[in-house]
Coordinates of C-alpha atoms in Angstrom, one line a residue:
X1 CA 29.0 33.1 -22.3
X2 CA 25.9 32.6 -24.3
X3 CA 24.1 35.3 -21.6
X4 CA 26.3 37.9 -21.9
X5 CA 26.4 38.4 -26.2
X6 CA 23.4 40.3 -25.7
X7 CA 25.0 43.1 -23.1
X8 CA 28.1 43.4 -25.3
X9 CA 25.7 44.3 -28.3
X10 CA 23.9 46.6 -26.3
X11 CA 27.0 48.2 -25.2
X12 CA 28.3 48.4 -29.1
X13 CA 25.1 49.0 -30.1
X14 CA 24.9 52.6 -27.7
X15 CA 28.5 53.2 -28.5
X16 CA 27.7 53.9 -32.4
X17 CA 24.7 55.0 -32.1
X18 CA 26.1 57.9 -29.7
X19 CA 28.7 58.1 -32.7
X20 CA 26.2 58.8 -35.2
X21 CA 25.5 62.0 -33.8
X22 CA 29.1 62.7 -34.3
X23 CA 29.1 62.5 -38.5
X24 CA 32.8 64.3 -38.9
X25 CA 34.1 61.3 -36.9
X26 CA 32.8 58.9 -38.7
X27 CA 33.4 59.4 -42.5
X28 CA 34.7 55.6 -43.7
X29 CA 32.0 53.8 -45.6
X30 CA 33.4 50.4 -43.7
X31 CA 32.8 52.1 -40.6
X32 CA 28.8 52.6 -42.0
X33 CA 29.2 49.2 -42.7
X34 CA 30.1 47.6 -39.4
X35 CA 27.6 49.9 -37.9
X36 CA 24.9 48.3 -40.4
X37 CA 25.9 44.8 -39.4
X38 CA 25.6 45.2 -35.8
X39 CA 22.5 47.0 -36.2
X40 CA 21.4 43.9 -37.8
X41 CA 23.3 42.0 -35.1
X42 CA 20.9 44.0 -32.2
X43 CA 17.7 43.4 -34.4
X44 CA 18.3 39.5 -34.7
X45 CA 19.4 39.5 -31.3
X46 CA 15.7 41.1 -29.8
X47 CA 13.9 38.7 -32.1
X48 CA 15.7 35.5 -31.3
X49 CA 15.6 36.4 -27.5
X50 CA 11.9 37.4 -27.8
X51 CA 10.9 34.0 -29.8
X52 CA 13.1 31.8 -27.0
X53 CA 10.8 33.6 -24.6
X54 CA 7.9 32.4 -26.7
X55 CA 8.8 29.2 -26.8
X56 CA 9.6 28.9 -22.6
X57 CA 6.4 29.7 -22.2
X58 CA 4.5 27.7 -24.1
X59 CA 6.9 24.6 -23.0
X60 CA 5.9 25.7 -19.5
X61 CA 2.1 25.5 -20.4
X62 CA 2.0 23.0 -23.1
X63 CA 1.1 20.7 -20.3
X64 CA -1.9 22.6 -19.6
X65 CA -2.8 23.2 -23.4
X66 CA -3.1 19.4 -24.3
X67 CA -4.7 18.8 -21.2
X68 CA -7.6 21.1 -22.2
X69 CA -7.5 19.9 -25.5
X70 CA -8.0 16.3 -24.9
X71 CA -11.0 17.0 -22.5
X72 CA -12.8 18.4 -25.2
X73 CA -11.8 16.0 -28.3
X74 CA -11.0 12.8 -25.8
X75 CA -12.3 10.1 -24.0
X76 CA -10.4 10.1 -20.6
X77 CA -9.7 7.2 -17.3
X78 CA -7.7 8.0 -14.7
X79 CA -5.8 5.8 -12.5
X80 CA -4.3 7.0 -8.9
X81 CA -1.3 5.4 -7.7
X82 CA -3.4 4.2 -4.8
X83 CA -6.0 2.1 -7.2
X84 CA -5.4 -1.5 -7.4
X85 CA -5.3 -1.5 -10.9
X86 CA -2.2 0.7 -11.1
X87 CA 0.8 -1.7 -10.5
X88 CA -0.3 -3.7 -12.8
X89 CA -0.7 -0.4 -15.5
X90 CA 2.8 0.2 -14.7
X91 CA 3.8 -3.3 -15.6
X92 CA 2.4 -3.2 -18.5
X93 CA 3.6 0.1 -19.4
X94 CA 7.0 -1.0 -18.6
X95 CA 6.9 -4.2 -21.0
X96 CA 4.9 -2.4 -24.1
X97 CA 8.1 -1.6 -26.2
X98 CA 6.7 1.5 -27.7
X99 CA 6.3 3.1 -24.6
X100 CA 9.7 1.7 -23.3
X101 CA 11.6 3.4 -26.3
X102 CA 9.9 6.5 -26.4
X103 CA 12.0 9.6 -27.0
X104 CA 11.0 10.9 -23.7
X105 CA 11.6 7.6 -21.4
X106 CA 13.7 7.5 -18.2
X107 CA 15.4 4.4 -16.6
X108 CA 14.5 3.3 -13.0
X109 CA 15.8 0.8 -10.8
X110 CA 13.2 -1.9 -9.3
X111 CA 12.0 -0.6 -5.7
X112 CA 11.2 -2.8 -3.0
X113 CA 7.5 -1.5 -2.4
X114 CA 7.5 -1.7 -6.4
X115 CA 5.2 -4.3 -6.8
X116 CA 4.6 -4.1 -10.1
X117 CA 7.7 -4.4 -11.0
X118 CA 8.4 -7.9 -9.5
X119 CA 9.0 -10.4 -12.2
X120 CA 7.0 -13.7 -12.0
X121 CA 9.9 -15.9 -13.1
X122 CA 11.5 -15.1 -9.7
X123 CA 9.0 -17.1 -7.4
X124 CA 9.4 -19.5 -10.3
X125 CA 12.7 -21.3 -10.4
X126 CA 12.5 -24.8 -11.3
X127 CA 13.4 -27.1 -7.7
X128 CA 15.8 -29.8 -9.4
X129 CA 17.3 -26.9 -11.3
X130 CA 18.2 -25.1 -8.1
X131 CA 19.6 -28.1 -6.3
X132 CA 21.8 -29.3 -9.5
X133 CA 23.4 -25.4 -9.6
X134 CA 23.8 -25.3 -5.9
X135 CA 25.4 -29.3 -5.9
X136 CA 27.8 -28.4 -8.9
X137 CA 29.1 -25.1 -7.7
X138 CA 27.9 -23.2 -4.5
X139 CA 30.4 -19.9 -5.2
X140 CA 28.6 -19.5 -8.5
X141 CA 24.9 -20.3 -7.5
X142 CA 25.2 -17.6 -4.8
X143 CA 26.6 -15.2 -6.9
X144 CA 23.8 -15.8 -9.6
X145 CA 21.4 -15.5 -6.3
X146 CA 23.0 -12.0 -5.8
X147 CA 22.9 -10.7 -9.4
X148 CA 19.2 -12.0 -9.1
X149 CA 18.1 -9.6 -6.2
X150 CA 19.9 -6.1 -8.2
X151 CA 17.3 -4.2 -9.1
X152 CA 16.1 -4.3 -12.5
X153 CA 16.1 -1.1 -14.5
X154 CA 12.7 -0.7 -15.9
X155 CA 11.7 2.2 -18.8
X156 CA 8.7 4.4 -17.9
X157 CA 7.5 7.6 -20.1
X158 CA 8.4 10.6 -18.3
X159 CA 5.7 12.6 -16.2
X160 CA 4.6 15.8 -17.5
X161 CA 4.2 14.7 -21.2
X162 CA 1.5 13.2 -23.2
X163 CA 3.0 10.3 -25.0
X164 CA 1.1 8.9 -28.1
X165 CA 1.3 4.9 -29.0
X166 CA -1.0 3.1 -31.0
X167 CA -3.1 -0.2 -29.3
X168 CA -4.9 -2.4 -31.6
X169 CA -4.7 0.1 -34.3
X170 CA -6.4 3.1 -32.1
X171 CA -4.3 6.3 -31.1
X172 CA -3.8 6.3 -27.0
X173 CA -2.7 9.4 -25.2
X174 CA -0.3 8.7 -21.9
X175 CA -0.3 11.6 -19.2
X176 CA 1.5 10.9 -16.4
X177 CA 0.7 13.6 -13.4
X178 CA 3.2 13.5 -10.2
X179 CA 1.7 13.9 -7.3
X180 CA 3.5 14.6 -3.7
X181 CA 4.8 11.1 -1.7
X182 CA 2.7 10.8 1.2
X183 CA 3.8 7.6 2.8
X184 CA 7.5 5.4 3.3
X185 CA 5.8 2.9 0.7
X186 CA 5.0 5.0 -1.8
X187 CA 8.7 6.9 -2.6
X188 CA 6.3 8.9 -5.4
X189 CA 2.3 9.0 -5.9
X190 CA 1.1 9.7 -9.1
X191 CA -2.7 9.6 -11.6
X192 CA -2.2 7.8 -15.0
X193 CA -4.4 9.6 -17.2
X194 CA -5.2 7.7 -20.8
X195 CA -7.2 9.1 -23.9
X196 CA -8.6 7.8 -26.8
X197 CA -11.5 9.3 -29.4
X198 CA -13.1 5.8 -28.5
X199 CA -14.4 5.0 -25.6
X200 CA -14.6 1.2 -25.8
X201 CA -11.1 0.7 -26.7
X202 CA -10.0 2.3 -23.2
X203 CA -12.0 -0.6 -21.8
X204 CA -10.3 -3.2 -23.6
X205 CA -7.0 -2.0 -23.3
X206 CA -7.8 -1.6 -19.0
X207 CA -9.2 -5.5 -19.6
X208 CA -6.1 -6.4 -21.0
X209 CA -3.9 -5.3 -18.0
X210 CA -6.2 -6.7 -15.4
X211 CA -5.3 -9.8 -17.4
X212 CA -1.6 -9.4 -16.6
X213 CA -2.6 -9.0 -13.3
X214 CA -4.3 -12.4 -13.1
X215 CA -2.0 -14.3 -15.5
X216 CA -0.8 -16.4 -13.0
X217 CA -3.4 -19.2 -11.7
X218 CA -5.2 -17.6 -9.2
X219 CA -1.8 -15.9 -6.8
X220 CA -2.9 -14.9 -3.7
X221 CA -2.3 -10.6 -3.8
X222 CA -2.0 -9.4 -0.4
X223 CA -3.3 -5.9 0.7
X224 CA -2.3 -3.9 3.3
X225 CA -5.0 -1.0 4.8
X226 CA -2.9 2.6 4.9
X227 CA -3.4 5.8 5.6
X228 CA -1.4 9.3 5.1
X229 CA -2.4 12.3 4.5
X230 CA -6.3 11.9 5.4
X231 CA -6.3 9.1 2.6
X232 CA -6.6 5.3 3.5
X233 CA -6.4 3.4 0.8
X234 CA -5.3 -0.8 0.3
X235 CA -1.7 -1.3 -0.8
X236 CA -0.6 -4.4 -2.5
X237 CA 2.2 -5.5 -0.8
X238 CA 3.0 -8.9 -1.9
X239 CA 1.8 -11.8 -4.2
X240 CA 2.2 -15.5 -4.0
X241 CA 1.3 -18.7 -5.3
X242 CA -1.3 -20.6 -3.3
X243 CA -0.5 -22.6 -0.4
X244 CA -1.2 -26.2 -0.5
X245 CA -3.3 -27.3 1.8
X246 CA -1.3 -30.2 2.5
X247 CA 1.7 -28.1 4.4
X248 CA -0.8 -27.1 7.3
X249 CA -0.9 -29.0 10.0
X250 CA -4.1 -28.6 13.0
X251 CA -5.6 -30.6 15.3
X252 CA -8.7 -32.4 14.7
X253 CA -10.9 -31.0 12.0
X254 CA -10.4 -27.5 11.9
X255 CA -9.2 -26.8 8.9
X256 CA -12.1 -29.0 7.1
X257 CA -14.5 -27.7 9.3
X258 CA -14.1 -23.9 7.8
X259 CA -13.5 -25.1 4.6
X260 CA -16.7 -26.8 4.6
X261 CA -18.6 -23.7 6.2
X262 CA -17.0 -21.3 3.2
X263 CA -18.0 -23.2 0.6
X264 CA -21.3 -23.9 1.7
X265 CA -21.3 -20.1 2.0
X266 CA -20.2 -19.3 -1.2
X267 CA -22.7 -21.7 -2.6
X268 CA -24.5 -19.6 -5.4
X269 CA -28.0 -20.7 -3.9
X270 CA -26.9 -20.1 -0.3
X271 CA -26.7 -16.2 -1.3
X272 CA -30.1 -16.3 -2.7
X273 CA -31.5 -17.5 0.7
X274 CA -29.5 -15.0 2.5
X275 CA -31.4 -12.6 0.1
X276 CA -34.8 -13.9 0.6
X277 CA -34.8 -14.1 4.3
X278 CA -33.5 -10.5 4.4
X279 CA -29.8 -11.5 6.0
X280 CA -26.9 -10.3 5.1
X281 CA -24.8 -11.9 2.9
X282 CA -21.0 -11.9 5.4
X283 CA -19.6 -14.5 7.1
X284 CA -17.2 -14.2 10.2
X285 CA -14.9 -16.5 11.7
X286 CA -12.4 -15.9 15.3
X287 CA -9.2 -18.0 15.4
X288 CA -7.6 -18.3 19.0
X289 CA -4.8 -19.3 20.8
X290 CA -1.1 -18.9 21.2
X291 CA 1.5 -17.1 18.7
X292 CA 2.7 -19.8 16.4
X293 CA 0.1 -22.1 16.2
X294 CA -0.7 -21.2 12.4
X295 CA -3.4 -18.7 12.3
X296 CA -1.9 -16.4 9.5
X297 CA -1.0 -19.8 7.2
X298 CA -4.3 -21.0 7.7
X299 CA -6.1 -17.8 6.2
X300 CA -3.5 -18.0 3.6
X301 CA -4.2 -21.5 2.6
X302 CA -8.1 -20.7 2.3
X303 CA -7.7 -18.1 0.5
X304 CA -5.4 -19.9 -1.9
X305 CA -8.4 -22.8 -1.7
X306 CA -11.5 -19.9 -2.7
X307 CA -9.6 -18.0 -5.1
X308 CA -9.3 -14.6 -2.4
X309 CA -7.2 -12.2 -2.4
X310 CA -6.2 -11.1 1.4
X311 CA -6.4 -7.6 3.0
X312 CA -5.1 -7.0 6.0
X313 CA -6.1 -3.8 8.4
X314 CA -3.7 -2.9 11.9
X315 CA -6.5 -1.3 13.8
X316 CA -3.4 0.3 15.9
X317 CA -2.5 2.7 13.2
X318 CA -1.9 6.3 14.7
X319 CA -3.0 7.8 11.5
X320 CA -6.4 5.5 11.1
X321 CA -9.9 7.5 11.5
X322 CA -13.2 6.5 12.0
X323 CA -14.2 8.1 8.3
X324 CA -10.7 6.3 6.9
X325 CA -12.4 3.2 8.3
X326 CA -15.5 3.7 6.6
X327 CA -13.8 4.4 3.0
X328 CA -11.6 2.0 3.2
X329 CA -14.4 -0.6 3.8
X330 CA -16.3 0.4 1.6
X331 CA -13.6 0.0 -1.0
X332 CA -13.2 -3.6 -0.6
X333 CA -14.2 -5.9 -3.8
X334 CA -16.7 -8.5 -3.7
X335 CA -15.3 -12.1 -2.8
X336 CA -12.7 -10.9 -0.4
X337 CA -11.1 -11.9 2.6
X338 CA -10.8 -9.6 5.6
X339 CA -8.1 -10.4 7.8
X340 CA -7.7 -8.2 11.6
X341 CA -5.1 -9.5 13.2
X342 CA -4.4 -9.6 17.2
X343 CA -7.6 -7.9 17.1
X344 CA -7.1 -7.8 21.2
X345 CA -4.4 -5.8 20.8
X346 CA -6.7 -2.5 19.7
X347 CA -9.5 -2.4 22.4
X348 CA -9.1 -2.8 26.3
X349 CA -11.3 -5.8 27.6
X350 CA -14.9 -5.3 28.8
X351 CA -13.3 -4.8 32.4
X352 CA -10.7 -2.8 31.6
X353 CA -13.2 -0.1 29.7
X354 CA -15.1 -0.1 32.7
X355 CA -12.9 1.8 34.9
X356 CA -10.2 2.6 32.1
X357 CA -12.4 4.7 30.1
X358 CA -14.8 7.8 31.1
X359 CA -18.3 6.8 30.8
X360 CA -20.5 7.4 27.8
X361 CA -17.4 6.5 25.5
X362 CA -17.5 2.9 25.0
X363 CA -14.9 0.4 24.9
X364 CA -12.0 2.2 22.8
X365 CA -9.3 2.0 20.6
X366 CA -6.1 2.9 21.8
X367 CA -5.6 4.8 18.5
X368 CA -8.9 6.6 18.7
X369 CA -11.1 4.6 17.0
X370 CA -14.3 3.5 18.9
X371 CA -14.9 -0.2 18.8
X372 CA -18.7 1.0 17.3
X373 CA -17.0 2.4 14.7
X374 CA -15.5 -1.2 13.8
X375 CA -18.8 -2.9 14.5
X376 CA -20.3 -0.2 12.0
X377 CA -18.3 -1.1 9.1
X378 CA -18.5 -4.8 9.8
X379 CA -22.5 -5.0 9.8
X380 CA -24.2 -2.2 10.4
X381 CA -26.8 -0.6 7.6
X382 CA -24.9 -0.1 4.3
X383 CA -21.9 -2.4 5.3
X384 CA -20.1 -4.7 2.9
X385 CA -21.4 -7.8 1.9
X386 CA -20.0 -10.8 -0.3
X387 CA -16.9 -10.8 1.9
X388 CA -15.0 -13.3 4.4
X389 CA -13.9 -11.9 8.1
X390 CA -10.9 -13.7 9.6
X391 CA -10.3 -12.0 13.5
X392 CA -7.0 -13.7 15.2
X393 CA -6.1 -13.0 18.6
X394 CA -4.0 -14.4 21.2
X395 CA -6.2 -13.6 23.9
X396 CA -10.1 -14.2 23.7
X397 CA -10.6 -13.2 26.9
X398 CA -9.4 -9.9 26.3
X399 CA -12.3 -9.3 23.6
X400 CA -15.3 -7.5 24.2
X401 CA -18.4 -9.6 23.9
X402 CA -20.2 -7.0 21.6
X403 CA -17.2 -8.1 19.0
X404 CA -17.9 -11.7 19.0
X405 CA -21.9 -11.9 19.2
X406 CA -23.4 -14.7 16.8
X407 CA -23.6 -12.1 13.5
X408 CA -20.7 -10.5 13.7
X409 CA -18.5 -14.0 14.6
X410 CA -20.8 -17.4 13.0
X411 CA -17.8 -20.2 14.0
X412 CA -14.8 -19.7 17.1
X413 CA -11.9 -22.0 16.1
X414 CA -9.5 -22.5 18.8
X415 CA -5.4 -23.1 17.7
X416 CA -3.5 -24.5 20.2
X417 CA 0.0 -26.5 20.9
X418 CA 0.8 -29.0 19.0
X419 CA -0.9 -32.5 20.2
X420 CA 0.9 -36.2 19.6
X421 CA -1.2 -36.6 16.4
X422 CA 0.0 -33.1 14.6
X423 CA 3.9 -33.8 15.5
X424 CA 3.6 -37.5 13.9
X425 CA 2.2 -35.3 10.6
X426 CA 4.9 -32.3 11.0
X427 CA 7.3 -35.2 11.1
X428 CA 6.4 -36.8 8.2
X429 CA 5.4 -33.5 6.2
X430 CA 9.3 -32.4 6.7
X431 CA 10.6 -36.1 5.6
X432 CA 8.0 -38.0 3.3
X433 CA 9.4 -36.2 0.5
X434 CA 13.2 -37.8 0.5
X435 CA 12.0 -40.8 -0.5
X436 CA 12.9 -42.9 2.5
X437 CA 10.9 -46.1 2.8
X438 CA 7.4 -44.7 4.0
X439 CA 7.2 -47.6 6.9
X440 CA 10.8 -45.9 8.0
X441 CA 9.2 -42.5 8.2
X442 CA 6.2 -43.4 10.3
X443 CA 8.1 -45.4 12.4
X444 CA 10.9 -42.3 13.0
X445 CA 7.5 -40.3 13.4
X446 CA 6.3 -42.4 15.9
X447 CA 9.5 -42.6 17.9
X448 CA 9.9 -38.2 17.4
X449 CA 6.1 -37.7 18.6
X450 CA 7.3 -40.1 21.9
X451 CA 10.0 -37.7 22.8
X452 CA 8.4 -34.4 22.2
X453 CA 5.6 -33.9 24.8
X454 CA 2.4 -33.2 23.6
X455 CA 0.7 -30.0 23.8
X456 CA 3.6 -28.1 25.2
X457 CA 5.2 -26.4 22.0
X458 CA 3.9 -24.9 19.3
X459 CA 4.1 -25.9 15.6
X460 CA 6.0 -23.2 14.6
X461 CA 8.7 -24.1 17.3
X462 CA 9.0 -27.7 16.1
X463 CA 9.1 -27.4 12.6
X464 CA 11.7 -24.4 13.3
X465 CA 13.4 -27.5 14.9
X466 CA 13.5 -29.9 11.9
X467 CA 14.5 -27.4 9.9
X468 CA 17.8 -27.7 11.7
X469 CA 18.5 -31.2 9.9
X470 CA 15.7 -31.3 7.1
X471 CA 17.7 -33.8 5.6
X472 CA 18.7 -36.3 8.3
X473 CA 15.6 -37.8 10.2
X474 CA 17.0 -39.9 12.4
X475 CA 19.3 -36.6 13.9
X476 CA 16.0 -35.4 14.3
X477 CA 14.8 -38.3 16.1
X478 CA 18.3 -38.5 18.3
X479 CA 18.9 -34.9 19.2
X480 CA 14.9 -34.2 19.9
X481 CA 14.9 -35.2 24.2
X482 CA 18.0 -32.7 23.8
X483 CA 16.4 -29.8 22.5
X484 CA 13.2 -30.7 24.5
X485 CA 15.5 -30.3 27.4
X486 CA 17.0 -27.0 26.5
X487 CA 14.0 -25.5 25.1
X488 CA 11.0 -26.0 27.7
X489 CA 11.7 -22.9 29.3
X490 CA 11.7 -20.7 26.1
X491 CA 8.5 -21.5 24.6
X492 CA 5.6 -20.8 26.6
X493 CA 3.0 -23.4 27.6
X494 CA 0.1 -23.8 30.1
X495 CA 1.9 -24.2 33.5
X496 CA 0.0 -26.6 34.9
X497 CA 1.2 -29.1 31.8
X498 CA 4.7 -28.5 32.8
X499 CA 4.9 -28.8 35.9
X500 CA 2.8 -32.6 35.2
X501 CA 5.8 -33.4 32.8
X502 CA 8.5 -32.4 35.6
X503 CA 6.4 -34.7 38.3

C-alpha cells in the first residue's frame, strides 16, 4: 500500500496541473487550496523517496565505509574460521555479556561440529552424583540425559556489522565477514576481524582467549587434517580429559618403553645435542598388529602423559594434494603429535608398485599423492621439527621399506592379542574398583585368564566381553568358556594358534 501513495499523487498531481491550464474551471479558492496541499504533498513525497534512497545506499555500503575507516585509524587481527584459535574466539564471544546483548545479536542452536560451543561441565558430571540420580529414579535421570544433549542456544553479533564493546577499558571493534561453507563440518566459514587504536591490548585480549582454551588441565584437543576447496587446514574435532595411563593394558613393556624414549626426547638438553650434531630434532615411532589391540588409546594416553595435543591426517582423502600436504605440515605447532593411521591402507606394497604402477612413478598413493611427497614433509629439507610421529597399521608387511628406514621410524612396537598376563590385568582393571576383597579379584582373575586362551582375542574383544556384566565377576568368570566357545570363529587370530587349541 505504502508503494503505491506515490503513483496516486502523480496521477492527482497531473490531473490539476492539466487543470490549471483550464482557469474558468477552476475558480473556488478551496480548490487553489487542495491544489497547494498536494503540491506540497508531491514535493514531500520526491524528497522523502529521494532521502530513503540515500539512506539504502549508504546501509548497503556502510560496511565498506567502516571497513576503510578502521584500516586507516585501527589496529587490525584477523581470525579465519579455519585458525585454531577461532572456536575458542567464538566461545568467548558467546559468554562476554556485552557482546551477547548487543542490539544486533542473533540466537543459534549448538551444532554438532560446533566445537566451541561445547560446555566443559558436560564431560564433567560428578560419578556418585550420576549413580544416586540414576538409583533413585531412572525415568527422570534419562529424561535430564535428554534435555542435556538439546542444543544450547548461544548469542553471537550478527555478521556484516561492526560491533563496539569496551575490554579492560579500551574500545574493541567486532567485524564479522561470512564467507562461503566449503565443507560438511563447517555449515558456515567466516574471518573475525577485531580493531583497537592499541595494538598491545589486541594481544592481551587474544592471550586471554587462548586461556579459555587451556582452562582445563592440560585436555587432549584432537585435530583432524581437511581439505575443500584447495584449502587443507586442521579441524578441532573433539577435546577430552587425559587418559590415565592406568586403563591401558599391553604386553610386556611397551608402553614404558615409549614413554621412556619421549621423555628422554623431550629432554631440554637432548634438543641441544640434536642441534649440535646437525640432526633433526623429530622422532618417529610404528605401532603394528591387529585391529583392536589399542593402538589409538595408546597415542591417546601419551599424549595425555606429554601434554600434546593430537592431529590426525587420512592420507586416503580424494581431495588431499601434494601442495595441501605441504601446508598443512607446515602448519603444525611445535610439541605436537602426528598421528597417520592404517598408514598401509594409502600406498600399495613394494611388490605391488612394481608391477601395479608404470615405471618412473614410485610407489603411489591411491588418492594421488606420491609416497615422496609424504617422505618430503616428514624429513626432507625445511620439514617440521619439535614434533612426535605415530604411524599405525595393521599390516607391516604391506609398507614400503623407504617409509620405515631408521630416520624416518627410530622404535617399531608390535601390538598383538591379548597374552595370559594382560587378561589377569583387564580382569582386574574392570573389577578392582567394586571394592570386592582384592585376594577375591585376583583369584577370579586367575581362574578368567585360565578359560580364555591366550593370545587368540584381542583386548578390545574381551573387555567388550566384561562389559556385558561389569558388575558381577563371577558371571564373568562362569559364562567366559561359553562365550570362548561361541566367539572363536568371529574374532580373527593366527590359524596356526587355533587349530593347537582345537588339537
Amino acid at each position: 500500500m505504502a508503494r503505491s501513495t506515490p503513483h496516486i499523487l502523480n496521477a492527482i498531481f497531473r490531473f490539476l496541473l492539466l487543470a490549471q491550464l483550464r482557469p474558468s474551471q477552476f475558480r473556488s479558492s478551496a480548490l487553489k487550496s487542495i491544489f497547494r496541499f498536494l503540491l506540497l504533498a508531491r514535493f514531500l513525497s520526491s524528497a522523502l523517496t529521494s532521502f530513503a534512497k540515500l539512506l539504502y545506499y549508504f546501509q548497503d555500503k556502510w560496511g565498506n565505509i567502516m571497513t576503510w575507516i578502521l584500516y586507516l585509524f585501527t589496529y587490525s587481527v584477523s581470525i579465519s574460521s579455519f585458525d585454531e584459535l577461532h572456536p575458542p574466539l567464538m566461545k568467548w564471544i558467546s559468554q562476554n555479556s556485552s557482546l551477547a546483548n548487543t542490539r544486533h545479536s542473533i540466537t543459534k542452536t549448538r551444532s554438532r561440529w560446533s566445537i566451541w560451543a561445547q560446555d566443559d561441565a558436560d564431560s564433567e558430571e560428578d560419578a556418585e552424583t550420576s549413580d544416586f540420580q540414576f538409583k533413585r529414579n531412572e525415568k527422570l535421570y534419562w529424561k535430564r540425559q535428554k534435555q542435556k544433549g538439546l542444543r544450547k542456544i548461544k548469542f553471537e553479533p550478527t555478521r556484516g556489522n561492526v560491533i563496539s564493546f569496551y575490554y579492560k577499558g579500551y574500545l574493541i571493534g567486532l567485524y564479522r565477514e561470512a564467507k562461503p561453507g566449503t565443507t560438511i563440518l563447517t555449515e558456515e566459514s567466516e574471518i573475525i576481524w577485531l580493531y583497537s587504536t592499541n595494538r598491545s591490548i589486541l594481544q592481551t585480549l587474544l592471550s586471554d582467549v587462548r586461556d579459555l582454551q587451556t582452562s582445563k588441565d592440560h585436555w587432549v584437543q584432537y585435530f583432524r587434517g581437511e581439505t575443500a576447496k584447495d584449502v587443507s587446514y586442521w579441524y578441532l574435532i573433539a577435546k577430552e580429559p587425559p587418559r590415565s595411563p592406568s586403563t591401558l593394558v599391553l604386553d610386556g613393556e611397551v608402553l614404558a618403553d615409549i614413554v621412556s624414549d619421549i621423555k628422554e626426547y623431550l629432554d631440554p638438553s637432548t634438543g641441544h645435542f640434536y642441534k649440535r650434531i646437525g640432526k633433526p630434532h623429530r622422532r618417529g615411532f610404528l605401532l603394528h598388529g591387529p585391529p583392536g589391540t589399542g593402538k589409538s588409546s595408546l597415542c591417546a594416553v601419551l599424549a595425555g602423559m606429554f601434554y600434546m595435543n593430537i592431529y590426525t591426517l587420512s592420507l586416503n582423502s580424494s581431495n588431499l594434494t601434494e601442495s595441501g600436504l605441504v601446508k598443512i605440515f607446515r602448519d603444525l605447532p611445535d610439541h605436537t603429535m602426528i598421528v597417520l593411521e592404517d598408514i598401509d591402507r594409502a600406498w600399495a606394497s613394494v611388490e605391488q608398485s612394481k608391477t601395479d604402477i608404470p615405471s618412473g612413478t614410485g610407489s603411489q598413493a591411491r588418492t594421488g599423492i606420491s609416497l615422496s611427497a609424504l617422505l618430503n614433509v616428514l624429513d626432507g629439507n625445511g620439514a617440521k621439527e619439535k614434533r612426535v610421529l605415530f604411524m599405525t597399521t595393521n599390516h607391516r608387511e604391506n609398507l614400503d621399506s623407504a617409509l620405515t628406514r631408521p630416520g624416518r621410524i627410530d622404535q617399531t612396537f608390535y601390538l598383538g592379542y591379548a597374552t595370559a598376563t594382560m587378561i589377569r590385568e583387564l580382569f582386574t582393571l574392570f573389577y578392582e574398583p567394586l571394592g570386592v576383597d582384592k585376594d577375591e579379584i585376583v583369584g577370579l582373575a586367575g581362574r578368567f585368564a585360565s578359560e580364555v586362551p591366550s593370545e587368540i582375542f584381542t583386548a578390545a574383544a574381551i573387555q567388550n566381553f566384561l562389559l556385558k556384566h561389569k558388575d558381577a565377576p563371577e558371571i564373568a568368570v562362569s559364562s567366559a568358556a561359553d562365550w570362548v566357545r561361541k566367539s572363536r570363529d568371529v574374532f580373527l587370530a593366527p590359524v596356526s594358534i587355533l587349530e593347537g587349541i582345537e588339537s
